[in-house]
Coordinates of N, CA and C and ligand atoms in Angstrom, one line a residue:
M25 N 1.5 -9.4 -15.1 CA 1.9 -9.6 -13.8 C 2.9 -8.6 -13.3
Q26 N 2.5 -7.7 -12.4 CA 3.4 -6.6 -11.9 C 4.5 -7.2 -11.1
A27 N 5.8 -6.7 -11.2 CA 6.8 -7.2 -10.4 C 6.5 -6.8 -8.9
L28 N 7.4 -7.5 -8.0 CA 7.3 -7.2 -6.6 C 8.7 -7.1 -6.0
I29 N 9.0 -6.0 -5.4 CA 10.2 -5.7 -4.8 C 9.9 -5.7 -3.3
A30 N 10.5 -6.7 -2.6 CA 10.2 -6.9 -1.2 C 11.4 -6.7 -0.4
G31 N 11.4 -5.9 0.7 CA 12.7 -5.8 1.6 C 12.3 -6.6 2.8
N32 N 13.3 -7.5 3.2 CA 13.2 -8.3 4.4 C 14.1 -7.7 5.4
W33 N 13.6 -7.0 6.4 CA 14.6 -6.4 7.4 C 15.1 -7.4 8.5
K34 N 14.6 -8.7 8.5 CA 15.0 -9.7 9.5 C 14.9 -9.1 10.9
M35 N 15.9 -9.4 11.7 CA 15.7 -8.9 13.1 C 16.6 -7.6 13.2
H36 N 16.2 -6.6 12.5 CA 16.8 -5.3 12.5 C 15.7 -4.2 12.5
G37 N 15.9 -3.2 13.2 CA 15.0 -2.0 13.1 C 14.3 -1.7 14.4
T38 N 14.4 -0.4 14.8 CA 13.4 0.1 15.9 C 13.0 1.4 15.3
A39 N 12.3 2.2 16.3 CA 11.6 3.4 15.8 C 12.4 4.3 14.9
P40 N 13.7 4.5 15.2 CA 14.4 5.5 14.3 C 14.4 5.1 12.8
Q41 N 14.3 3.8 12.6 CA 14.3 3.3 11.1 C 13.0 3.5 10.4
L42 N 11.9 4.0 11.1 CA 10.7 4.3 10.4 C 10.8 5.3 9.3
G43 N 11.7 6.3 9.6 CA 12.0 7.2 8.7 C 12.4 6.8 7.3
D44 N 13.2 5.6 7.3 CA 13.6 5.0 6.1 C 12.4 4.5 5.2
I45 N 11.4 4.0 6.0 CA 10.2 3.7 5.2 C 9.5 4.8 4.5
A46 N 9.4 5.9 5.3 CA 8.8 7.2 4.8 C 9.7 7.6 3.6
G47 N 11.0 7.5 3.6 CA 11.8 7.8 2.5 C 11.5 7.0 1.2
V48 N 11.3 5.7 1.5 CA 11.1 4.9 0.3 C 9.6 5.2 -0.3
A49 N 8.7 5.5 0.6 CA 7.4 5.9 0.2 C 7.5 7.1 -0.6
A50 N 8.3 8.1 -0.3 CA 8.4 9.3 -1.1 C 8.9 9.0 -2.5
V51 N 10.0 8.1 -2.5 CA 10.5 7.7 -3.9 C 9.4 7.1 -4.7
V52 N 8.7 6.1 -4.1 CA 7.6 5.4 -4.9 C 6.6 6.4 -5.4
R53 N 6.2 7.4 -4.5 CA 5.3 8.5 -5.0 C 5.8 9.2 -6.1
R54 N 7.1 9.5 -6.2 CA 7.7 10.3 -7.2 C 8.0 9.6 -8.5
T55 N 8.3 8.4 -8.3 CA 8.9 7.6 -9.5 C 7.9 6.7 -10.1
H56 N 6.8 6.3 -9.4 CA 5.9 5.4 -9.9 C 6.5 4.0 -10.5
P57 N 7.3 3.4 -9.7 CA 8.0 2.1 -10.3 C 6.9 1.2 -10.8
A58 N 7.3 0.3 -11.8 CA 6.4 -0.6 -12.4 C 6.5 -1.9 -11.5
A59 N 6.3 -1.7 -10.3 CA 6.4 -2.9 -9.3 C 5.6 -2.6 -8.1
D60 N 5.1 -3.7 -7.4 CA 4.6 -3.4 -6.0 C 5.8 -3.4 -5.1
I61 N 5.8 -2.5 -4.1 CA 6.9 -2.4 -3.3 C 6.4 -2.8 -1.8
L62 N 7.2 -3.6 -1.2 CA 6.9 -4.2 0.1 C 8.0 -4.2 1.0
I63 N 7.8 -3.7 2.3 CA 8.8 -3.9 3.3 C 8.3 -4.7 4.4
C64 N 9.1 -5.7 4.9 CA 8.7 -6.5 6.0 C 9.7 -6.3 7.1
P65 N 9.2 -5.4 8.0 CA 10.1 -4.9 9.2 C 9.8 -6.0 10.3
P66 N 10.5 -5.9 11.5 CA 10.1 -6.7 12.6 C 8.6 -6.4 13.0
A67 N 7.9 -7.4 13.5 CA 6.5 -7.2 13.8 C 6.2 -6.2 14.8
T68 N 7.2 -5.8 15.6 CA 6.9 -4.7 16.5 C 6.7 -3.3 15.9
L69 N 7.3 -3.3 14.6 CA 7.2 -2.0 13.9 C 6.1 -1.9 12.9
I70 N 5.3 -3.0 12.7 CA 4.4 -3.1 11.6 C 3.4 -1.9 11.6
A71 N 2.7 -1.7 12.8 CA 1.6 -0.7 12.8 C 2.2 0.6 12.5
R72 N 3.3 1.0 13.1 CA 3.9 2.3 12.7 C 4.5 2.4 11.3
A73 N 5.0 1.2 10.9 CA 5.5 1.2 9.5 C 4.4 1.5 8.5
V74 N 3.1 1.0 8.8 CA 2.0 1.3 7.9 C 1.7 2.8 7.8
E75 N 1.8 3.5 8.9 CA 1.7 4.9 8.9 C 2.7 5.6 8.1
A76 N 4.0 5.1 8.3 CA 5.1 5.7 7.6 C 5.0 5.5 6.1
A77 N 4.4 4.4 5.7 CA 4.4 4.0 4.3 C 3.3 4.8 3.6
A78 N 2.5 5.4 4.3 CA 1.5 6.3 3.7 C 0.7 5.8 2.3
G79 N 0.6 4.5 2.4 CA -0.2 3.8 1.3 C 0.7 3.6 0.1
Q80 N 1.9 4.0 0.1 CA 2.9 3.8 -1.1 C 3.6 2.5 -1.1
V81 N 3.8 2.0 0.1 CA 4.5 0.7 0.3 C 3.7 -0.2 1.1
A82 N 3.6 -1.4 0.6 CA 2.8 -2.4 1.5 C 3.8 -2.9 2.7
I83 N 3.2 -3.3 3.7 CA 3.9 -3.7 4.8 C 3.6 -5.2 5.2
G84 N 4.6 -6.0 5.6 CA 4.5 -7.4 5.7 C 5.0 -7.9 7.0
G85 N 4.7 -9.0 7.3 CA 5.4 -9.8 8.6 C 6.5 -10.8 7.9
Q86 N 7.2 -11.3 8.9 CA 8.3 -12.3 8.4 C 8.0 -13.7 8.7
N87 N 6.9 -13.9 9.4 CA 6.5 -15.2 9.8 C 5.1 -15.2 10.4
C88 N 4.4 -16.2 10.5 CA 3.1 -16.2 11.2 C 2.9 -17.7 11.7
S89 N 2.0 -17.8 12.7 CA 1.7 -19.2 13.2 C 0.8 -19.9 12.3
S90 N 0.7 -21.2 12.4 CA -0.3 -22.0 11.6 C -1.7 -22.0 12.2
E91 N -1.7 -21.4 13.4 CA -3.0 -21.4 14.1 C -3.4 -19.9 14.2
S92 N -4.8 -19.8 14.4 CA -5.4 -18.5 14.4 C -5.3 -17.7 15.9
S93 N -5.3 -18.5 16.8 CA -5.2 -18.0 18.1 C -5.0 -19.2 19.2
G94 N -4.7 -19.0 20.4 CA -4.6 -20.1 21.3 C -3.4 -20.0 22.2
A95 N -3.0 -21.1 22.9 CA -2.0 -21.0 23.9 C -0.7 -21.3 23.2
F96 N -0.2 -20.3 22.5 CA 1.1 -20.5 21.8 C 1.9 -19.3 22.2
T97 N 2.5 -19.2 23.3 CA 3.3 -18.1 23.9 C 4.4 -17.7 22.8
G98 N 4.3 -16.4 22.6 CA 5.3 -15.8 21.8 C 5.1 -15.8 20.2
D99 N 3.9 -16.5 19.9 CA 3.6 -16.6 18.4 C 2.6 -15.5 18.0
L100 N 2.7 -15.2 16.7 CA 1.7 -14.3 16.3 C 0.9 -14.9 15.1
S101 N -0.4 -14.7 15.1 CA -1.2 -15.3 14.0 C -1.3 -14.3 12.8
A102 N -1.7 -14.9 11.6 CA -2.0 -14.1 10.4 C -3.0 -13.0 10.7
E103 N -4.0 -13.3 11.5 CA -5.0 -12.4 11.9 C -4.4 -11.1 12.6
M104 N -3.5 -11.5 13.5 CA -2.9 -10.3 14.3 C -2.0 -9.5 13.3
L105 N -1.3 -10.1 12.4 CA -0.4 -9.3 11.6 C -1.4 -8.3 10.6
K106 N -2.5 -9.0 10.2 CA -3.4 -8.2 9.4 C -4.0 -7.0 10.3
D107 N -4.3 -7.4 11.5 CA -4.9 -6.4 12.4 C -3.9 -5.2 12.5
A108 N -2.6 -5.5 12.6 CA -1.6 -4.5 12.8 C -1.4 -3.7 11.5
G109 N -1.9 -4.2 10.4 CA -1.9 -3.4 9.1 C -1.1 -4.1 8.0
A110 N -0.5 -5.3 8.3 CA 0.2 -6.0 7.3 C -0.6 -6.5 6.2
A111 N -0.1 -6.5 5.0 CA -0.9 -7.1 3.9 C -0.2 -8.5 3.5
W112 N 0.9 -8.6 3.8 CA 1.8 -9.8 3.4 C 2.5 -10.5 4.6
V113 N 2.9 -11.7 4.3 CA 3.9 -12.3 5.2 C 4.8 -13.2 4.4
I114 N 6.1 -13.2 4.8 CA 7.2 -14.1 4.3 C 7.1 -15.4 5.1
L115 N 7.0 -16.5 4.4 CA 6.9 -17.8 5.0 C 8.1 -18.7 4.5
G116 N 8.5 -19.5 5.5 CA 9.5 -20.6 5.2 C 10.9 -20.0 4.7
H117 N 11.3 -18.9 5.3 CA 12.6 -18.3 4.9 C 13.6 -19.3 5.4
S118 N 14.7 -19.4 4.8 CA 15.7 -20.5 5.1 C 16.2 -20.2 6.5
E119 N 16.2 -19.0 7.0 CA 16.6 -18.9 8.3 C 15.6 -19.5 9.3
R120 N 14.4 -19.4 9.0 CA 13.4 -20.1 9.8 C 13.5 -21.6 9.6
R121 N 13.6 -22.0 8.4 CA 13.9 -23.5 8.3 C 15.0 -24.1 9.0
Q122 N 16.2 -23.2 9.0 CA 17.4 -23.6 9.6 C 17.4 -23.5 11.1
H123 N 17.0 -22.4 11.7 CA 17.1 -22.1 13.1 C 15.9 -22.4 13.9
H124 N 14.7 -22.6 13.2 CA 13.4 -22.9 14.1 C 12.9 -24.2 13.5
G125 N 13.6 -25.0 12.7 CA 13.1 -26.3 12.4 C 11.9 -26.3 11.5
E126 N 11.6 -25.3 10.8 CA 10.5 -25.3 10.0 C 10.5 -26.2 8.8
T127 N 9.6 -27.1 8.7 CA 9.6 -28.1 7.6 C 8.6 -27.6 6.5
N128 N 8.7 -28.3 5.4 CA 7.8 -28.0 4.3 C 6.4 -28.1 4.8
S129 N 5.9 -29.1 5.5 CA 4.5 -29.3 5.8 C 4.1 -28.1 6.9
M130 N 5.1 -27.6 7.7 CA 4.8 -26.5 8.6 C 4.6 -25.2 7.8
V131 N 5.4 -25.1 6.8 CA 5.3 -23.9 5.9 C 4.0 -24.0 5.1
A132 N 3.6 -25.1 4.7 CA 2.4 -25.2 3.9 C 1.2 -24.8 4.9
A133 N 1.3 -25.3 6.1 CA 0.1 -25.0 7.1 C 0.1 -23.5 7.4
K134 N 1.3 -22.9 7.5 CA 1.4 -21.4 7.7 C 0.7 -20.7 6.5
A135 N 1.0 -21.2 5.4 CA 0.5 -20.6 4.1 C -1.1 -20.6 4.2
Q136 N -1.5 -21.7 4.6 CA -3.0 -21.8 4.6 C -3.6 -20.8 5.6
A137 N -2.9 -20.7 6.8 CA -3.3 -19.8 7.9 C -3.2 -18.4 7.4
A138 N -2.3 -18.1 6.7 CA -2.0 -16.7 6.2 C -3.1 -16.4 5.2
W139 N -3.4 -17.2 4.3 CA -4.5 -16.9 3.3 C -5.8 -16.8 4.1
R140 N -6.1 -17.7 5.1 CA -7.4 -17.6 5.8 C -7.5 -16.3 6.5
G141 N -6.3 -15.7 7.0 CA -6.2 -14.5 7.7 C -6.1 -13.4 6.8
G142 N -6.3 -13.5 5.5 CA -6.3 -12.3 4.6 C -5.0 -11.8 4.2
L143 N -3.9 -12.6 4.2 CA -2.6 -12.1 3.9 C -2.2 -12.7 2.6
L144 N -1.4 -12.0 1.9 CA -0.6 -12.7 0.6 C 0.7 -13.1 1.3
T145 N 1.2 -14.1 0.5 CA 2.4 -14.8 1.0 C 3.5 -14.8 0.0
I146 N 4.8 -14.8 0.6 CA 5.9 -15.1 -0.2 C 6.5 -16.4 0.4
I147 N 6.3 -17.5 -0.3 CA 6.8 -18.8 0.3 C 8.2 -19.0 -0.3
C148 N 9.2 -19.1 0.7 CA 10.6 -19.2 0.2 C 11.1 -20.6 0.1
I149 N 11.9 -20.8 -0.9 CA 12.5 -22.1 -1.1 C 14.0 -21.8 -1.6
G150 N 14.8 -22.8 -1.7 CA 16.2 -22.6 -2.2 C 17.1 -23.7 -1.8
E151 N 18.1 -24.0 -2.6 CA 19.1 -25.2 -2.4 C 20.2 -24.6 -1.5
T152 N 20.9 -25.5 -0.9 CA 22.2 -25.2 -0.1 C 23.4 -25.2 -1.2
G153 N 24.5 -24.7 -0.9 CA 25.6 -24.7 -1.7 C 26.1 -26.2 -2.0
A154 N 26.0 -27.0 -1.0 CA 26.4 -28.4 -1.2 C 25.4 -29.1 -2.1
Q155 N 24.1 -28.8 -2.0 CA 23.1 -29.4 -2.9 C 23.4 -28.9 -4.3
R156 N 23.7 -27.7 -4.5 CA 24.1 -27.2 -5.9 C 25.2 -28.0 -6.4
K157 N 26.2 -28.0 -5.6 CA 27.6 -28.6 -6.1 C 27.2 -30.1 -6.5
A158 N 26.3 -30.7 -5.7 CA 26.0 -32.2 -6.0 C 25.0 -32.3 -7.1
G159 N 24.7 -31.1 -7.9 CA 23.7 -31.2 -9.0 C 22.3 -31.4 -8.6
Q160 N 22.0 -31.1 -7.4 CA 20.6 -31.4 -6.9 C 19.7 -30.2 -6.8
A161 N 20.2 -29.0 -7.3 CA 19.5 -27.8 -7.0 C 18.0 -27.8 -7.5
Q162 N 17.8 -28.3 -8.8 CA 16.5 -28.3 -9.3 C 15.6 -29.2 -8.6
T163 N 16.1 -30.5 -8.2 CA 15.2 -31.5 -7.6 C 14.8 -31.0 -6.2
V164 N 15.8 -30.3 -5.5 CA 15.5 -29.8 -4.2 C 14.4 -28.7 -4.2
C165 N 14.6 -27.8 -5.2 CA 13.5 -26.8 -5.3 C 12.1 -27.4 -5.7
A166 N 12.1 -28.3 -6.6 CA 10.9 -29.0 -7.0 C 10.3 -29.6 -5.8
D167 N 11.1 -30.3 -5.0 CA 10.5 -31.0 -3.8 C 9.9 -30.0 -2.9
Q168 N 10.6 -28.9 -2.6 CA 10.1 -27.8 -1.7 C 8.8 -27.2 -2.3
I169 N 8.8 -27.0 -3.6 CA 7.5 -26.5 -4.1 C 6.3 -27.5 -3.8
R170 N 6.6 -28.7 -4.2 CA 5.5 -29.7 -4.0 C 5.0 -29.9 -2.5
A171 N 6.0 -29.7 -1.6 CA 5.6 -30.0 -0.3 C 5.3 -28.7 0.6
S172 N 5.7 -27.5 0.1 CA 5.3 -26.3 0.9 C 4.4 -25.4 0.3
V173 N 4.0 -25.6 -1.0 CA 3.0 -24.7 -1.6 C 1.7 -25.4 -1.7
P174 N 0.7 -25.1 -0.8 CA -0.5 -25.8 -0.9 C -1.3 -25.6 -2.4
E175 N -2.0 -26.6 -2.9 CA -2.6 -26.6 -4.2 C -3.6 -25.6 -4.3
D176 N -4.2 -25.0 -3.3 CA -5.2 -24.1 -3.4 C -4.7 -22.7 -3.3
M177 N -3.5 -22.5 -3.6 CA -2.8 -21.1 -3.7 C -3.6 -20.3 -4.6
A178 N -4.1 -19.2 -4.1 CA -4.8 -18.2 -5.1 C -3.5 -17.5 -5.7
V179 N -3.7 -17.3 -7.1 CA -2.4 -16.8 -7.7 C -2.3 -15.2 -7.8
I180 N -3.5 -14.5 -7.5 CA -3.5 -13.1 -7.6 C -2.6 -12.6 -6.5
G181 N -1.5 -12.1 -6.8 CA -0.6 -11.4 -5.9 C 0.5 -12.3 -5.2
N182 N 0.1 -13.5 -4.9 CA 1.0 -14.4 -4.1 C 2.4 -14.6 -4.8
A183 N 3.4 -15.0 -4.2 CA 4.7 -15.1 -4.7 C 5.5 -16.2 -4.1
I184 N 6.4 -16.7 -4.9 CA 7.4 -17.7 -4.4 C 8.8 -16.9 -4.4
G185 N 9.6 -17.1 -3.2 CA 10.8 -16.5 -3.3 C 11.9 -17.6 -3.5
Y186 N 12.6 -17.5 -4.6 CA 13.8 -18.5 -4.8 C 15.0 -17.7 -4.2
E187 N 15.5 -18.4 -3.2 CA 16.6 -17.9 -2.5 C 17.7 -19.0 -2.2
P188 N 18.7 -19.1 -3.1 CA 19.7 -20.2 -2.9 C 20.4 -19.7 -1.6
L189 N 20.5 -20.7 -0.7 CA 21.0 -20.4 0.6 C 22.5 -19.8 0.6
W190 N 23.3 -20.3 -0.3 CA 24.6 -19.8 -0.4 C 24.7 -18.5 -0.9
A191 N 23.6 -18.0 -1.5 CA 23.7 -16.5 -2.0 C 23.3 -15.4 -0.9
I192 N 22.5 -16.0 0.2 CA 22.0 -15.1 1.1 C 23.1 -14.5 2.0
G193 N 23.1 -13.2 2.0 CA 24.1 -12.4 2.7 C 25.6 -12.7 2.4
S194 N 25.9 -13.3 1.3 CA 27.2 -13.7 1.0 C 27.9 -12.8 -0.1
G195 N 27.1 -12.0 -0.7 CA 27.7 -11.3 -1.8 C 27.9 -12.2 -3.1
H196 N 27.6 -13.4 -3.1 CA 27.7 -14.3 -4.3 C 26.3 -14.4 -4.8
V197 N 26.2 -14.2 -6.2 CA 25.0 -14.3 -6.8 C 25.1 -15.4 -7.9
P198 N 24.1 -16.3 -8.1 CA 24.3 -17.2 -9.1 C 24.4 -16.4 -10.5
A199 N 25.0 -17.2 -11.5 CA 25.1 -16.6 -12.9 C 23.6 -16.4 -13.4
L200 N 23.6 -15.4 -14.3 CA 22.1 -15.1 -14.7 C 21.5 -16.4 -15.4
D201 N 22.2 -17.2 -16.1 CA 21.6 -18.4 -16.7 C 21.3 -19.4 -15.6
E202 N 21.9 -19.4 -14.6 CA 21.6 -20.3 -13.4 C 20.2 -19.8 -12.7
I203 N 20.1 -18.5 -12.6 CA 18.9 -18.0 -12.1 C 17.7 -18.3 -13.0
E204 N 18.0 -18.2 -14.3 CA 16.9 -18.4 -15.4 C 16.6 -19.9 -15.3
E205 N 17.5 -20.7 -15.2 CA 17.2 -22.2 -15.1 C 16.3 -22.5 -13.8
A206 N 16.8 -21.9 -12.7 CA 16.0 -22.3 -11.4 C 14.6 -21.7 -11.6
H207 N 14.4 -20.5 -12.2 CA 13.1 -19.9 -12.2 C 12.3 -20.7 -13.2
S208 N 12.8 -21.1 -14.3 CA 11.9 -21.8 -15.2 C 11.6 -23.1 -14.7
N209 N 12.5 -23.8 -13.9 CA 12.1 -25.1 -13.2 C 11.1 -24.8 -12.2
I210 N 11.1 -23.8 -11.4 CA 10.1 -23.4 -10.5 C 8.7 -23.2 -11.2
R211 N 8.7 -22.5 -12.3 CA 7.5 -22.2 -13.1 C 6.9 -23.6 -13.5
K212 N 7.8 -24.4 -13.9 CA 7.2 -25.8 -14.4 C 6.6 -26.5 -13.3
C213 N 7.2 -26.5 -12.1 CA 6.6 -27.1 -10.9 C 5.3 -26.5 -10.5
L214 N 5.3 -25.1 -10.6 CA 4.0 -24.4 -10.2 C 2.9 -24.8 -11.2
V215 N 3.2 -24.9 -12.5 CA 2.1 -25.2 -13.4 C 1.7 -26.8 -13.2
E216 N 2.6 -27.6 -12.9 CA 2.4 -29.0 -12.6 C 1.4 -29.1 -11.5
R217 N 1.6 -28.2 -10.4 CA 0.9 -28.4 -9.2 C -0.3 -27.5 -9.3
L218 N -0.3 -26.4 -9.9 CA -1.6 -25.5 -9.8 C -2.3 -25.4 -11.1
G219 N -1.8 -26.1 -12.2 CA -2.4 -25.9 -13.5 C -2.2 -24.5 -14.0
K220 N -3.0 -24.2 -14.9 CA -2.8 -22.9 -15.6 C -2.5 -21.6 -14.7
R221 N -3.1 -21.8 -13.5 CA -2.9 -20.8 -12.5 C -1.4 -20.6 -12.1
G222 N -0.7 -21.7 -12.2 CA 0.8 -21.6 -11.9 C 1.5 -20.7 -12.8
R223 N 1.0 -20.3 -13.9 CA 1.7 -19.3 -14.7 C 1.7 -17.9 -14.2
E224 N 0.7 -17.7 -13.3 CA 0.5 -16.3 -12.8 C 1.2 -15.9 -11.5
V225 N 1.9 -16.9 -10.8 CA 2.5 -16.7 -9.5 C 3.9 -16.0 -9.7
R226 N 4.1 -14.9 -9.0 CA 5.3 -14.2 -9.2 C 6.5 -15.0 -8.5
I227 N 7.6 -15.1 -9.3 CA 8.7 -15.9 -8.7 C 9.8 -14.8 -8.5
L228 N 10.1 -14.5 -7.1 CA 11.1 -13.5 -6.8 C 12.5 -14.2 -6.7
Y229 N 13.5 -13.5 -7.1 CA 14.9 -14.0 -6.8 C 15.3 -13.3 -5.5
G230 N 15.9 -14.0 -4.6 CA 16.6 -13.4 -3.4 C 17.9 -14.0 -3.1
G231 N 18.8 -13.1 -2.5 CA 20.1 -13.5 -2.2 C 21.2 -12.6 -2.8
S232 N 21.6 -11.6 -2.0 CA 22.7 -10.7 -2.4 C 22.2 -9.8 -3.5
V233 N 21.0 -9.4 -3.6 CA 20.5 -8.5 -4.6 C 21.0 -7.2 -4.1
E234 N 21.6 -6.3 -4.9 CA 22.3 -5.1 -4.6 C 21.9 -4.2 -5.8
P235 N 22.2 -2.8 -5.6 CA 21.8 -1.8 -6.7 C 22.6 -2.2 -7.9
E236 N 23.8 -2.8 -7.8 CA 24.6 -3.0 -8.9 C 24.1 -4.2 -9.8
N237 N 23.5 -5.2 -9.1 CA 23.0 -6.3 -9.9 C 21.5 -6.5 -10.2
A238 N 20.8 -5.5 -9.6 CA 19.3 -5.6 -9.6 C 18.8 -5.6 -11.0
R239 N 19.2 -4.7 -11.8 CA 18.6 -4.6 -13.2 C 18.8 -5.8 -14.0
A240 N 20.0 -6.3 -13.9 CA 20.3 -7.6 -14.7 C 19.4 -8.7 -14.3
I241 N 19.3 -8.9 -13.0 CA 18.6 -10.0 -12.4 C 17.0 -9.8 -12.7
L242 N 16.5 -8.6 -12.6 CA 15.2 -8.3 -12.9 C 14.8 -8.5 -14.3
T243 N 15.8 -8.5 -15.2 CA 15.4 -8.7 -16.6 C 15.5 -10.2 -17.0
V244 N 15.9 -11.2 -16.2 CA 16.0 -12.5 -16.5 C 14.5 -13.1 -16.7
P245 N 14.4 -13.9 -17.7 CA 13.0 -14.5 -17.9 C 12.4 -15.1 -16.6
E246 N 11.3 -15.0 -16.4 CA 10.6 -15.6 -15.2 C 11.1 -15.1 -13.9
V247 N 11.8 -14.0 -13.9 CA 12.1 -13.2 -12.5 C 11.0 -12.2 -12.4
G248 N 10.2 -12.4 -11.4 CA 9.0 -11.5 -11.2 C 9.2 -10.5 -10.1
G249 N 10.5 -10.3 -9.7 CA 10.8 -9.4 -8.6 C 12.0 -9.9 -7.7
A250 N 12.1 -9.2 -6.6 CA 13.3 -9.5 -5.8 C 13.0 -9.5 -4.4
L251 N 13.6 -10.3 -3.6 CA 13.4 -10.4 -2.1 C 14.9 -10.0 -1.6
V252 N 14.8 -8.7 -0.9 CA 16.1 -8.1 -0.7 C 16.3 -8.0 0.9
G253 N 17.4 -8.6 1.3 CA 17.7 -8.6 2.8 C 18.6 -7.4 3.1
G254 N 19.8 -7.7 3.2 CA 20.8 -6.7 3.6 C 20.6 -5.2 3.0
A255 N 20.5 -5.3 1.6 CA 20.4 -3.9 1.0 C 19.1 -3.3 1.2
S256 N 18.1 -3.9 1.9 CA 16.8 -3.2 2.2 C 17.0 -2.3 3.5
L257 N 18.1 -2.6 4.2 CA 18.3 -2.0 5.4 C 19.0 -0.5 5.1
N258 N 19.5 -0.4 3.9 CA 20.1 0.9 3.5 C 19.2 1.6 2.6
P259 N 18.5 2.7 3.1 CA 17.4 3.2 2.2 C 17.8 3.6 0.8
S260 N 19.1 4.1 0.7 CA 19.5 4.5 -0.7 C 19.7 3.2 -1.6
D261 N 20.2 2.2 -1.0 CA 20.3 1.0 -1.8 C 19.0 0.4 -2.2
F262 N 18.0 0.4 -1.2 CA 16.7 -0.1 -1.6 C 16.0 0.8 -2.6
E263 N 16.1 2.0 -2.5 CA 15.6 2.9 -3.4 C 16.2 2.7 -4.8
A264 N 17.5 2.5 -4.9 CA 18.1 2.2 -6.2 C 17.6 1.0 -6.8
I265 N 17.3 0.0 -6.0 CA 16.8 -1.3 -6.5 C 15.4 -1.1 -7.0
V266 N 14.6 -0.3 -6.2 CA 13.2 0.1 -6.8 C 13.3 0.7 -8.1
K267 N 14.3 1.6 -8.2 CA 14.4 2.4 -9.5 C 14.9 1.5 -10.7
A268 N 15.5 0.3 -10.3 CA 16.1 -0.5 -11.3 C 15.0 -1.4 -12.0
V269 N 13.8 -1.4 -11.5 CA 12.8 -2.3 -12.0 C 12.6 -1.8 -13.4
P270 N 12.7 -2.7 -14.4 CA 12.5 -2.3 -15.9 C 11.0 -1.9 -16.0
S271 N 10.8 -1.0 -16.8 CA 9.5 -0.6 -17.1 C 8.9 -1.4 -18.2
H272 N 7.6 -1.8 -18.2 CA 7.0 -2.6 -19.2 C 6.4 -1.9 -20.3
A273 N 6.6 -0.5 -20.3 CA 5.9 0.3 -21.2 C 6.3 0.0 -22.6
Ligands
PGA73 P1 20.4 -10.8 1.4 O1 19.2 -11.6 2.1 O2 19.8 -9.9 0.4 O3 21.0 -10.1 2.5 O4 21.2 -11.8 0.7 C1 18.0 -12.1 1.3 C2 17.0 -12.8 2.3 O5 17.5 -13.4 3.2 O6 15.9 -12.5 2.1

């Protein structure tokens, strides 16, 4: 299972930032990291980002509709993202769950639509700080896996993003043993849900991944990569995270 390092640009980036993608592509070409590298810019940049990535970095969207087409003003389908050159889409990010009312069942429907449209998915889950304090972190994540990961998930390539909400953009990262506990709990849920196939799904850690903590996080058992927000906007930080991927040689 090759690791996946994914950058989530959120609502940041216009044409001048395309050069950053070209820069990351050059690093990937030079260093051959033991990981798939993905950048998810705003949808307006996807087609140009694919050119800038020169086949070295995959490009993805940050959301898609659960419908293929229709009277849904402002929405984008998986087929449209694919047509623009995206290979991936992030689904159920906590910011979409919080600010756009996305529920687990909506996320599951979007995942089905993404797979129908030929995209790979990173389905995001994670507990709030209050839920962690109340000792509910593992049950919250288990419930989110059960309700937002469809049982027919193909395991080749697809990923889960474990992003504790309190770690996103905060500079606070769980202790490594907390990350290990969460990831092994998620693995258990995936195996319960998908059978043996559940062992093959990559589980990414996300939330304040920085050059300084990337290597330690990426060596935690069951961590199959990272979903990087803020640090993906700074090309030298993102490149340092790419270089921190442990080689499996
Ligand atoms: P962060 O964001 O790396 O800035 O914490 C991660 C994310 O929201 O995907």
